[in-house]
Every structure is written in structure tokens, then in C-alpha cells.
Short mmCIF file of C-alpha atoms and ligand atoms in Angstrom, two decimals:
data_model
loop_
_atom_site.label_atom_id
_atom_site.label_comp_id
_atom_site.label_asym_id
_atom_site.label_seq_id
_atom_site.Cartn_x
_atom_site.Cartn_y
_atom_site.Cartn_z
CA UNK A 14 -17.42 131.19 -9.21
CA UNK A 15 -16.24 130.07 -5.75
CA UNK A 16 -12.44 128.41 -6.29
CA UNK A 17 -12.04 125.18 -4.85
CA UNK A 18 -9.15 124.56 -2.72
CA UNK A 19 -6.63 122.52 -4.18
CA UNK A 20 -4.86 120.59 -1.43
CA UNK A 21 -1.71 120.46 -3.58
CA UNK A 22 1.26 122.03 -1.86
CA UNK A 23 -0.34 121.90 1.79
CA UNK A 24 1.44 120.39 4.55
CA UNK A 25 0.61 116.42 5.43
CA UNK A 26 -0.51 118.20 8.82
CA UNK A 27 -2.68 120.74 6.71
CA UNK A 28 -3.83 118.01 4.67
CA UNK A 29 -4.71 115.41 7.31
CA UNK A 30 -6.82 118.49 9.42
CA UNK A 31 -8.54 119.18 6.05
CA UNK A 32 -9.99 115.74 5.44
CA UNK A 33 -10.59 115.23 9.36
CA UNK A 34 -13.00 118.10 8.42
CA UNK A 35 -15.01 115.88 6.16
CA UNK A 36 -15.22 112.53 9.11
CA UNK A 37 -17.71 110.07 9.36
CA UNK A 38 -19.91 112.31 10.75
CA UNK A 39 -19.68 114.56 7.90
CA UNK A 40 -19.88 111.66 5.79
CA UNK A 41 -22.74 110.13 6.82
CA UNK A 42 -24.73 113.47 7.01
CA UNK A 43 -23.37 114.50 3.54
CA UNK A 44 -25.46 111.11 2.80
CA UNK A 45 -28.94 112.52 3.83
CA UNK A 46 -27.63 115.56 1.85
CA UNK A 47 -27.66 113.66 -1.65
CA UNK A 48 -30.42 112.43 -1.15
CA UNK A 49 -32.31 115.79 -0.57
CA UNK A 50 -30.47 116.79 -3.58
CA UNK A 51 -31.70 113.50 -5.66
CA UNK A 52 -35.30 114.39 -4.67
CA UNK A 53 -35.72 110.91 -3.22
CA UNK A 54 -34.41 107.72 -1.87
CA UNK A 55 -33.95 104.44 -3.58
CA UNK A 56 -35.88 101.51 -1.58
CA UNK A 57 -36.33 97.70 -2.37
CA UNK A 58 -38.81 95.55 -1.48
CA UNK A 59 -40.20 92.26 -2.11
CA UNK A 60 -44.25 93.40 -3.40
CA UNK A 61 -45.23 91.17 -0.40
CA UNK A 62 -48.63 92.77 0.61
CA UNK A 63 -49.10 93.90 3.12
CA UNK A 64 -45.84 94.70 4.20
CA UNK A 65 -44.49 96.30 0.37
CA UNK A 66 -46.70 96.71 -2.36
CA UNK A 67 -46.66 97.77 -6.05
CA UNK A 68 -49.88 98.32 -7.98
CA UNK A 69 -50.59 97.68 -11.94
CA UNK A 70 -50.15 101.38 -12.19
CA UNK A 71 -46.49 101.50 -10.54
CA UNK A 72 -47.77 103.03 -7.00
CA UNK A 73 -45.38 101.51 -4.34
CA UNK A 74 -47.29 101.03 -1.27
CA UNK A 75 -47.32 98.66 1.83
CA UNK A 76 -46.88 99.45 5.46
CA UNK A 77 -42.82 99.91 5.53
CA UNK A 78 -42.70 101.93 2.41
CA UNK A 79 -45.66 104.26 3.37
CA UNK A 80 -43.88 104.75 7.07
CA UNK A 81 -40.60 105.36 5.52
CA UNK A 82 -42.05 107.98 2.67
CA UNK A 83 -43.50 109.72 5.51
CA UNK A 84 -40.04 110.08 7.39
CA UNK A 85 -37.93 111.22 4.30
CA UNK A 86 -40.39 113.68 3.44
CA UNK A 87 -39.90 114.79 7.40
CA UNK A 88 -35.99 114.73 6.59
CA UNK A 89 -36.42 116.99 3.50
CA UNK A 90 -36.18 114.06 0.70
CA UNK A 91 -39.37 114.50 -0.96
CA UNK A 92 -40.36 110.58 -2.22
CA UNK A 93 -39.07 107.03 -2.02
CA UNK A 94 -38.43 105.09 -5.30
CA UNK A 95 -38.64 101.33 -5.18
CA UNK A 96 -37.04 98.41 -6.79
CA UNK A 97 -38.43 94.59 -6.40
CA UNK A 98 -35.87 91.98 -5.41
CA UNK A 99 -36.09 88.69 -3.66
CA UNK A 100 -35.04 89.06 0.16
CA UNK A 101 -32.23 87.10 -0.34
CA UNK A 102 -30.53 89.54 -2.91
CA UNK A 103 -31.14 92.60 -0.92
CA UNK A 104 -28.38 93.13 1.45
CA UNK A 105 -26.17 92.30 -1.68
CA UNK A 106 -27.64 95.16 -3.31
CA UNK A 107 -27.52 97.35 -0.71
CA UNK A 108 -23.95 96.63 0.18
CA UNK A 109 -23.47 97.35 -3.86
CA UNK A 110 -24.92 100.68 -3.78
CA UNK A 111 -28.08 99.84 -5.60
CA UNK A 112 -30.60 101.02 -2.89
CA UNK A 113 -30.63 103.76 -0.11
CA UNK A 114 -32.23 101.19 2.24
CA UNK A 115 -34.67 98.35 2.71
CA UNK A 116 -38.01 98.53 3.55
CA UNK A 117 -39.07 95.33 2.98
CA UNK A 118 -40.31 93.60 6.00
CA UNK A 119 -37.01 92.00 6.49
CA UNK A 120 -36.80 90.61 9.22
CA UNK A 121 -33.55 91.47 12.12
CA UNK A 122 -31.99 88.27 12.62
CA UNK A 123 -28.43 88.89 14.46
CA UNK A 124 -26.35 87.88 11.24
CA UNK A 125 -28.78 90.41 9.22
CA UNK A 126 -27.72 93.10 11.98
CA UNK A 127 -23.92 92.50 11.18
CA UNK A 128 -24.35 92.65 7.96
CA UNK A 129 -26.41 96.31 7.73
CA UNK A 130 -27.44 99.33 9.78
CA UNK A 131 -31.23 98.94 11.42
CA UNK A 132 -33.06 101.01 12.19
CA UNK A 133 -35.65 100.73 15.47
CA UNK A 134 -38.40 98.21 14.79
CA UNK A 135 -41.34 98.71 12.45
CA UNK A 136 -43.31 95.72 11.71
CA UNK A 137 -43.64 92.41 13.16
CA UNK A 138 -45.28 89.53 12.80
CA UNK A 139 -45.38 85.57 13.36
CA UNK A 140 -45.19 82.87 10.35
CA UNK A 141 -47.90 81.21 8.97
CA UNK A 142 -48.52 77.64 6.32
CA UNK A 143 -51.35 78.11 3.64
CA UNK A 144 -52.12 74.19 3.07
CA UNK A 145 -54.61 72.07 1.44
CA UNK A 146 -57.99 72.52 3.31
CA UNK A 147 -58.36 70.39 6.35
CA UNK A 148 -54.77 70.24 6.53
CA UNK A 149 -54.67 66.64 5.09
CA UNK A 150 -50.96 65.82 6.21
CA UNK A 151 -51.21 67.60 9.42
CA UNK A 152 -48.44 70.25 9.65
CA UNK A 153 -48.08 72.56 12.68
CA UNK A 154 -44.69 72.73 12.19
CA UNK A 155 -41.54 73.30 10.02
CA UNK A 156 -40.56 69.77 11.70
CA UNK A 157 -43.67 68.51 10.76
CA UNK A 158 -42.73 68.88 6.93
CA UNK A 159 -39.16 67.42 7.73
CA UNK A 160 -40.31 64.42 9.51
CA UNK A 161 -42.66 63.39 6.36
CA UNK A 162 -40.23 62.27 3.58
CA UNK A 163 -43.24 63.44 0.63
CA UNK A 164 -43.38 66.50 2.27
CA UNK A 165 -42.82 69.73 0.22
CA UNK A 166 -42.98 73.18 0.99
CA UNK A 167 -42.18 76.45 -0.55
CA UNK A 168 -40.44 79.48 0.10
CA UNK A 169 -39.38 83.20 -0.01
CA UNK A 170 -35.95 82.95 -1.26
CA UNK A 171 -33.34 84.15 1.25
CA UNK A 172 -36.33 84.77 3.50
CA UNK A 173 -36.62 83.09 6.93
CA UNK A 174 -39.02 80.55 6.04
CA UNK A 175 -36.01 79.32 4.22
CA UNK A 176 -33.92 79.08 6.79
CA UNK A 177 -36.43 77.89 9.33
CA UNK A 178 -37.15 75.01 6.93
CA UNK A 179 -33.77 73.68 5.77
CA UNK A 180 -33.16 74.05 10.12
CA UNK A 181 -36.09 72.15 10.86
CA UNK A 182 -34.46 69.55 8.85
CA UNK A 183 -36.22 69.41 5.39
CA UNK A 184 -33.95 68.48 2.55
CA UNK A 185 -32.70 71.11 0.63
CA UNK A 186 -34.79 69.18 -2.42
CA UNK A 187 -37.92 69.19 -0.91
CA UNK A 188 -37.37 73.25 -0.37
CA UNK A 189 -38.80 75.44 -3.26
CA UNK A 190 -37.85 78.90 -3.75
CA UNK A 191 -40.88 80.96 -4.72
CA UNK A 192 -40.39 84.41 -6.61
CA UNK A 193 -43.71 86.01 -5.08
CA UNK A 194 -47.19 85.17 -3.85
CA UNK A 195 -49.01 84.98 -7.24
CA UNK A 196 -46.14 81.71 -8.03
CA UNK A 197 -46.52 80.17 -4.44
CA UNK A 198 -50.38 80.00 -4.52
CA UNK A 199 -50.22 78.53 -8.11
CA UNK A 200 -47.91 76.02 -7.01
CA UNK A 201 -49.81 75.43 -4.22
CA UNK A 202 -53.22 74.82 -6.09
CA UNK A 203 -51.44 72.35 -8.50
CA UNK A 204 -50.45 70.37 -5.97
CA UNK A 205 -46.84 70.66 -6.90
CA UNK A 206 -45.42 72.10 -3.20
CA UNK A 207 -47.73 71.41 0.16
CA UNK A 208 -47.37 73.82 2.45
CA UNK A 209 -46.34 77.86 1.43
CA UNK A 210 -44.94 79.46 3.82
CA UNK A 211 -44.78 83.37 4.75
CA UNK A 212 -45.64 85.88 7.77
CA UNK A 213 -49.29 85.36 9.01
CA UNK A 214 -50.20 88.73 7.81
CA UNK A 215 -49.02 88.14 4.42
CA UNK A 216 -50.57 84.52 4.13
CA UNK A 217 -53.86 85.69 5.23
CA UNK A 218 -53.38 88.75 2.13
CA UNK A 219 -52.59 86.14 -0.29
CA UNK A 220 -55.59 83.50 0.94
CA UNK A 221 -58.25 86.41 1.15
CA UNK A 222 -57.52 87.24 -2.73
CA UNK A 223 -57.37 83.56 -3.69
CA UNK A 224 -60.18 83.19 -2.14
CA UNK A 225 -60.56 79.34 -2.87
CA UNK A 226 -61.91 77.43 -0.47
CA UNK A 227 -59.88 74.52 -1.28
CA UNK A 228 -56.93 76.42 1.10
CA UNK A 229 -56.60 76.65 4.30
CA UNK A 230 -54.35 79.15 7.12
CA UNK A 231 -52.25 77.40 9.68
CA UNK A 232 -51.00 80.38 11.31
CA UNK A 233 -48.73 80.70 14.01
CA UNK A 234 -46.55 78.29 13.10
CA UNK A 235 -46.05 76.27 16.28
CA UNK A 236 -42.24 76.76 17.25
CA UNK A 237 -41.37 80.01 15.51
CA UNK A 238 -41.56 83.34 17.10
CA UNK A 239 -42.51 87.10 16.14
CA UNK A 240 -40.38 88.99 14.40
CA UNK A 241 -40.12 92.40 13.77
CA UNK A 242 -38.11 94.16 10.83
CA UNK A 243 -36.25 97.72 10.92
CA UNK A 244 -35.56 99.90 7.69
CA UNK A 245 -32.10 98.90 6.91
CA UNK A 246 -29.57 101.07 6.15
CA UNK A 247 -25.92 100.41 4.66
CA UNK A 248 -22.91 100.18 7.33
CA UNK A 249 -21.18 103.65 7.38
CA UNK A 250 -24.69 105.88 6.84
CA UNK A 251 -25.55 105.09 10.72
CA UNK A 252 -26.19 109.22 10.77
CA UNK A 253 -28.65 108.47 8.51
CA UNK A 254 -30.37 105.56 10.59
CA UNK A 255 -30.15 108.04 13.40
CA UNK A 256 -31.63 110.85 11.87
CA UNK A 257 -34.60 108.22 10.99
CA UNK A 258 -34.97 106.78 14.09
CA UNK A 259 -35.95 110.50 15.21
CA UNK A 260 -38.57 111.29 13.09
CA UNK A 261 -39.73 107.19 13.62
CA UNK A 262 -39.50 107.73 17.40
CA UNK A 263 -41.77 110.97 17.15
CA UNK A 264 -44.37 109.16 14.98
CA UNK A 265 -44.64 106.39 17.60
CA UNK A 266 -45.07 109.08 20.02
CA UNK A 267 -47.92 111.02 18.41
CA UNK A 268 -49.60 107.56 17.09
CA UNK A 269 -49.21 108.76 13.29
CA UNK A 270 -47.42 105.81 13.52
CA UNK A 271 -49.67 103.72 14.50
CA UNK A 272 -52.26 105.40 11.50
CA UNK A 273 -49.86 104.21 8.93
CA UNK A 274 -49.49 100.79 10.01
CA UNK A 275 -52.50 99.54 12.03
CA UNK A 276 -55.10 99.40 8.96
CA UNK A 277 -52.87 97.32 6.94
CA UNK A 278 -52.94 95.13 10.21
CA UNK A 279 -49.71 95.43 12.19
CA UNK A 280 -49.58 96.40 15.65
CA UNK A 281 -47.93 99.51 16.89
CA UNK A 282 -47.57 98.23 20.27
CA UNK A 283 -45.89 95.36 19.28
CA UNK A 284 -43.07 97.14 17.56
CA UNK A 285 -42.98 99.70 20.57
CA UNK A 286 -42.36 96.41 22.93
CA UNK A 287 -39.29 95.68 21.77
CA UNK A 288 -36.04 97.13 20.47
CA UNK A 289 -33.37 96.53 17.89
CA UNK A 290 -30.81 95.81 20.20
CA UNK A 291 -33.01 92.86 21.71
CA UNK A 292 -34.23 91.79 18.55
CA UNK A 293 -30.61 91.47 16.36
CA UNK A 294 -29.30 89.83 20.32
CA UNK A 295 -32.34 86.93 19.76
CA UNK A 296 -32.07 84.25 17.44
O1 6CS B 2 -37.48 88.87 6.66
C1 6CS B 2 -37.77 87.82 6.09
O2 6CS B 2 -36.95 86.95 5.81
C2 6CS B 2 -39.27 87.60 5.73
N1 6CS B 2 -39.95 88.85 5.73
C3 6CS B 2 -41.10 88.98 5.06
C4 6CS B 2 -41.88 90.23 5.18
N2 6CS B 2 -41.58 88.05 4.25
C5 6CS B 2 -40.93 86.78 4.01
C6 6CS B 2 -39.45 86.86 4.43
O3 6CS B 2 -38.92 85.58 4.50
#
């Protein structure tokens, strides 16, 4: 059986050149090593179609999940493993050790890029209202909400709707947080919020499996922009976003990419116009 080295009785020089031996770098890859070892890596998402989905039967699908299987397996980790959280625990948990990385949709915002390790963009997308049909109290806008004192709307919580809302103005009491899209359309039908609010892409998912034509899709919201998400990874496994970003670059390359993505709706082409380093510099 191989002996491990003891570092007891080894000069501070000695020691110091033995653990320079096992740097960040070494760190970092040793990361991509355990998770070869633990057969897969531990993602969360939100089970916001189409962006992460889980079906009845446990299957964990959804355009950042599928692209991100596809890379580990490239890297040598064999599947992805998922946990559902609400976007606004998932940093948290990520920080804590809980998951490998996000692939969740979530969005790079620059205070999201300080707080965790993107990698290059994946999906993007604009925001979007489903509303009462024929849009009874008018909104285009988050302002729109804000400016009507009655006006209710509900939200991912810790998503960006949430944000966009409370800085469009709209009380913090006339802000719901919403768990997922099954609670947000209910709410929604009983009259009880008046506007929910998620990506377009999502929205329209939710509204085409409602399908009640008492709804209605405002979608872009006027005043908000694209955004695009990343897989993020925790600060100190940037190796690991690296080695990621090489296999993601390659897929955009060949278009498998694009294969993975473009039937659930997102565009490849958008993703490949931009770059994380514009997108965590934008507000
Ligand atoms: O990144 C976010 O905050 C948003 N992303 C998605 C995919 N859905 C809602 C959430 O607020």
C-alpha cells in the first residue's frame, strides 16, 4: 500500500514547497477530479420550463441542464443530479457547498458575477406579464404596476422580476413571491395578484399549458432588456468554469449547441452575440 508522506519533521521551506504543489490550480482541477470520481455533478434549478425542468417521473430536463449534461459527460463526469430551489436561495447554496453549479437560467447581473464564477453565456431571453385578457388595467410596464396603487403582481423569489418590480417602484406589499408556475397561474386565475411576471419564453410555456383563454401574454416588457444566464460556478473552482467554457465554446462552434437549445426556443445566436464580461459589466 503506497505510504503517505507525513509532513511531520520537514523543514517550513520543505513544507511550504510541498503544499505550493497542491495551488489553486491544483485545487481547482482536483475539483473536476471529484466529481469524475462522484459519477456526477450536483445542479439546482428552479423547474422553470423551458429553461430547467423536472418530470412526474424525476427526469431533469430543460435547456441549461441538457447543455450542461452534455459538457460533463465531455469532461468525464458521467450525469448531472438536480435539486429545486427558488433563485433567490441558490447562490446561498452554492456558496454552502450544496451544489456543483447552477443551471438555472439565472440570469448575470454584475452583483450575481461578484458573488459566483460564470461561465460564457447560455440562454437569454426578455421578460414577459401574463395578465387578464385584454389587459384590462393596461400594463406595459413594471412602472405601469407601480403607478396604479391596486396594482399587484407576482414574482420569482430572488429572481429579477423581483427586483425590477420593487425598482420600478411597487411597494414591497403589493409584490408576491411565487414558489413556481403552477402557484403564479393559480393566483393569477383567482384574481388574487394581476400581472405574473417571468422570461417571455417561460410565460408563453406556462400560458400554452393553461391554455385558458381568459389570459393573455404581454411580452417584452417595455423597459427591460435581454438577458442571458451562464452556468455558475462557486468562486475558487474557476478551472472548472474554464474547462467548461471549452467544451461550451466547441459546441457553439459545431452548432450541437445550437441542437440542444433551439427546439426548446432559445437562440444560439443570441448567446454567441454577447459575452460574460459585457453582460456581468451591464446593469
Ligand atoms: O435569473 C433570474 O432572476 C430569472 N431567471 C429565470 C430563468 N426565471 C426567473 C428569474 O427571475
Amino acid at each position: 500500500m503506497k505510504k503517505t508522506k507525513s509532513l511531520a519533521g520537514l523543514s517550513c521551506a520543505a513544507i511550504l514547497a510541498a503544499v505550493a504543489v497542491s495551488g489553486p490550480s491544483a485545487a481547482a482541477d482536483s475539483k473536476l477530479d471529484k466529481l469524475k470520481a462522484q459519477g456526477f455533478a450536483r445542479v439546482v434549478i428552479a423547474n422553470e420550463p423551458p429553461f430547467t425542468s423536472v418530470s412526474a417521473d424525476g427526469k431533469v430536463s430543460g435547456a441549461s441542464p441538457d447543455v450542461a449534461r452534455e459538457i460533463f459527460k465531455r469532461l468525464g463526469v458521467a450525469d448531472v443530479v438536480a435539486s429545486i430551489s427558488e433563485y433567490g436561495a441558490m447562490i446561498p447554496g452554492l456558496q454552502a457547498g450544496r451544489f456543483d453549479v447552477i443551471t438555472a437560467g439565472l440570469f448575470m447581473k454584475p452583483q450575481r458575477c461578484a458573488a459566483v464564477t460564470y461561465s460564457e453565456p447560455m440562454l437569454c431571453d426578455a421578460e414577459a406579464f401574463l395578465l387578464k385578457k385584454g389587459n384590462p388595467k393596461g400594463y406595459q410596464t413594471f412602472a405601469d404596476i407601480a403607478k396604479d396603487p391596486t396594482g399587484t403582481i407576482g414574482v420569482p423569489g430572488g429572481g429579477g422580476e423581483e427586483k425590477m418590480a420593487l425598482a420600478a417602484g411597487v411597494p414591497r406589499e403589493r409584490v408576491t413571491l411565487i414558489p413556481d408556475g403552477q402557484s403564479g397561474l393559480k393566483m393569477l386565475q383567482d384574481g388574487r395578484i394581476d400581472v405574473y411576471s417571468l422570461p417571455v419564453l417561460s410565460i408563453n410555456d406556462l400560458f400554452k399549458k393553461a391554455s385558458d383563454p381568459n389570459l393573455e401574454v404581454v411580452a417584452p416588457v417595455q423597459g427591460t432588456q435581454v438577458q442571458c444566464d451562464g452556468a455558475a460556478f462557486n468562486k475558487g473552482d474557476e478551472a472548472l468554469r474554464d474547462a467548461f467554457d471549452v467544451e461550451l465554446a466547441k459546441m457553439k462552434k459545431s452548432g450541437e449547441f445550437a441542437k440542444i437549445i433551439e427546439p426548446y426556443g432559445f437562440s444560439a445566436a443570441a448567446a454567441m452575440s454577447t459575452s460574460r464580461e459585457k453582460l456581468c459589466a451591464s446593469q
